[in-house]
PDB file of C-alpha atoms in Angstrom:
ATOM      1  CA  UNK A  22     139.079  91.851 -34.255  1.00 49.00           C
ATOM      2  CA  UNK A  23     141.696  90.761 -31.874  1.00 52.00           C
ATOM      3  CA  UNK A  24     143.043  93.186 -28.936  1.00 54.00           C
ATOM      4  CA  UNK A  25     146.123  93.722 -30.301  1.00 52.00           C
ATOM      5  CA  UNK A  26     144.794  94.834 -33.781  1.00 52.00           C
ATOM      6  CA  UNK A  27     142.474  96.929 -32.153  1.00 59.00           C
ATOM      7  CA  UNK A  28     145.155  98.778 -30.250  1.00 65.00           C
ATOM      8  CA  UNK A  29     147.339  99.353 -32.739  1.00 68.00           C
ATOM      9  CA  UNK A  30     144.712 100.400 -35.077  1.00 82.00           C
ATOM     10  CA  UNK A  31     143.963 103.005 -32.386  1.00 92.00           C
ATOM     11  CA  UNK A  32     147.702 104.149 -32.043  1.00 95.00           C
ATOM     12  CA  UNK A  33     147.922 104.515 -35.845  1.00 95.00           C
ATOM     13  CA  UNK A  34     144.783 106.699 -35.337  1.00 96.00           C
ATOM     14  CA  UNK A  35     146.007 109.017 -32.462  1.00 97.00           C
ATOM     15  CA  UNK A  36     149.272 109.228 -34.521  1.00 97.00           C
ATOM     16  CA  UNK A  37     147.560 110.653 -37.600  1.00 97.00           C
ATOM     17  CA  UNK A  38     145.596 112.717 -35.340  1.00 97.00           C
ATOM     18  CA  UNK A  39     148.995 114.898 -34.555  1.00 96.00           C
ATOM     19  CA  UNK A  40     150.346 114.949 -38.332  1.00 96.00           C
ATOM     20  CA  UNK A  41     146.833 116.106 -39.048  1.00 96.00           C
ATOM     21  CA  UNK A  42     147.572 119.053 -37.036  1.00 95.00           C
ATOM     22  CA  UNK A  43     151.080 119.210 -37.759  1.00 92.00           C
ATOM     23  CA  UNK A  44     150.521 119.060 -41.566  1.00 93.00           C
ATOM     24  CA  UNK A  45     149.090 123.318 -41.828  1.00 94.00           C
ATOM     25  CA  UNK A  46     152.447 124.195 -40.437  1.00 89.00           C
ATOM     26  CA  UNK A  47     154.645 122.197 -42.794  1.00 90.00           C
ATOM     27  CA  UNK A  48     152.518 122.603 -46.056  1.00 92.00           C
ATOM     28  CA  UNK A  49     152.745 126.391 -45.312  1.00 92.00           C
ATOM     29  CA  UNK A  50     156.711 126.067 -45.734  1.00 87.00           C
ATOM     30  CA  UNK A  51     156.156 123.976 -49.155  1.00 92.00           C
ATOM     31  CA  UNK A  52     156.510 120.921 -47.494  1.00 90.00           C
ATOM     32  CA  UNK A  53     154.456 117.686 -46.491  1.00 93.00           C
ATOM     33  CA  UNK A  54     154.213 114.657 -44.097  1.00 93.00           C
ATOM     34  CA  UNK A  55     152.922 111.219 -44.490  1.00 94.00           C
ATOM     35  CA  UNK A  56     152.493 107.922 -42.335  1.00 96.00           C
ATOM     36  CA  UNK A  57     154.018 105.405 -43.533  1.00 96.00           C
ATOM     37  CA  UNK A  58     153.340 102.736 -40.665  1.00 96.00           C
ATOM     38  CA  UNK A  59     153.285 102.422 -37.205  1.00 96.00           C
ATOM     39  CA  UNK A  60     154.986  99.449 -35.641  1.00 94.00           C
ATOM     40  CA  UNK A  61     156.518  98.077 -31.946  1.00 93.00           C
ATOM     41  CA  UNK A  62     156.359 102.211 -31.220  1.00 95.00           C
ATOM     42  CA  UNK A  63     158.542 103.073 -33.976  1.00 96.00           C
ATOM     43  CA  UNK A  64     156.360 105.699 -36.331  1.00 96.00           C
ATOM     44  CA  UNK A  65     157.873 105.716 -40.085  1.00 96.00           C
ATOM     45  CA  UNK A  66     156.857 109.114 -41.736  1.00 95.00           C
ATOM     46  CA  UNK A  67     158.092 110.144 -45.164  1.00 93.00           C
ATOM     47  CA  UNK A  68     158.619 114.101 -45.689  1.00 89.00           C
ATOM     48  CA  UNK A  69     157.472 116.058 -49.038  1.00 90.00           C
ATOM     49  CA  UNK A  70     157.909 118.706 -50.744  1.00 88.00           C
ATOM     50  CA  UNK A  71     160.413 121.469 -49.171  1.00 85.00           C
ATOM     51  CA  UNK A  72     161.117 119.204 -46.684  1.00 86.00           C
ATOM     52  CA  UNK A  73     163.138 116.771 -48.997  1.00 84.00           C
ATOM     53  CA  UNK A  74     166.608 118.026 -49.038  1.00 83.00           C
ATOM     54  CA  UNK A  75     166.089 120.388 -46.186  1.00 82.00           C
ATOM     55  CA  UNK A  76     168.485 121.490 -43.645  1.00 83.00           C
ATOM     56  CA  UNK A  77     166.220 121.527 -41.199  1.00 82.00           C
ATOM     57  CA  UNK A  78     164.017 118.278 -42.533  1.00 82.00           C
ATOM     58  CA  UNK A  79     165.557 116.169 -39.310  1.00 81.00           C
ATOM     59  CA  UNK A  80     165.766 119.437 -36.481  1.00 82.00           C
ATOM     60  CA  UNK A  81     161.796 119.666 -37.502  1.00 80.00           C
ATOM     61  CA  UNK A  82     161.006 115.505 -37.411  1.00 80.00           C
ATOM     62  CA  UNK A  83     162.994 115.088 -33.934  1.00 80.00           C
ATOM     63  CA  UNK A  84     162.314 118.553 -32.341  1.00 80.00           C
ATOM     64  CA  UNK A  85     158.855 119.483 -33.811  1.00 87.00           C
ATOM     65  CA  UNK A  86     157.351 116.081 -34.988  1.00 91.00           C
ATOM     66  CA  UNK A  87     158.418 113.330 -32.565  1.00 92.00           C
ATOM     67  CA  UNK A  88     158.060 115.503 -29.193  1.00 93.00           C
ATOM     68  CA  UNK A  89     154.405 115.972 -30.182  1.00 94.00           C
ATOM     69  CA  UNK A  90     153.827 112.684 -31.294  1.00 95.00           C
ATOM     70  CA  UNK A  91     155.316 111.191 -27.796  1.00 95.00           C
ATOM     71  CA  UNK A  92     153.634 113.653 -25.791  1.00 95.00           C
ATOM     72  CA  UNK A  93     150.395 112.905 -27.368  1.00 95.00           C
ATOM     73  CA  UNK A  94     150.659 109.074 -28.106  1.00 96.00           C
ATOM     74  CA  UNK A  95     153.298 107.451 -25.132  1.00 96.00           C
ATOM     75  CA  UNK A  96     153.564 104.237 -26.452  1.00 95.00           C
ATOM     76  CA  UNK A  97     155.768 105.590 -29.092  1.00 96.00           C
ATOM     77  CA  UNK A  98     158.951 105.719 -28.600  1.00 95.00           C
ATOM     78  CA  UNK A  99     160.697 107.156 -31.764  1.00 94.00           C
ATOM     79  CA  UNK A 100     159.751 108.408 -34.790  1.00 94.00           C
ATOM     80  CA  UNK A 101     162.142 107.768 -38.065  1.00 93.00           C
ATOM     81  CA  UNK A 102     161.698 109.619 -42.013  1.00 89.00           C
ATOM     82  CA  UNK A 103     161.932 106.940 -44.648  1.00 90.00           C
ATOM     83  CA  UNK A 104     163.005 107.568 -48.140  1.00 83.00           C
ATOM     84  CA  UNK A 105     160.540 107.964 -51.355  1.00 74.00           C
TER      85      UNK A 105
END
């Protein structure tokens, strides 16, 4: 396995890491998250549930969602919802 697949493969796992403990707080509300992919520090999650059609869907990704993510994983550097 080259470097680079290893490292990425180890991003993708710190990322899931923090939706894992993310994910209580959102099913409790009737929602969900999902990874999508991870890519050139761009997470792709897709919401569920309550979440789709929300108010509050992008307040939660960009306040709630993304800070954690960057604080725990750096080398991302945004964090976008993609569409069923």
């Amino acid at each position: 396995m080259s470097e680079a697949v290893s490292q990425g493969s180890d991003v993708r796992a710190r990322v899931e890491r923090v939706l894992e403990a993310i994910r209580p707080y959102i099913q409790a509300d009737g929602g969900d998250i999902e990874l999508v992919d991870v890519s050139d520090g761009v997470v792709q999650i897709r919401l569920a549930g309550a979440c789709v059609g929300c108010m509050y869907s992008m307040m939660t990704l960009q306040a709630g969602v993304e800070r954690m993510i960057r604080e725990e994983v750096p080398e991302i550097q945004a964090v976008e919802a993609v569409p069923f």
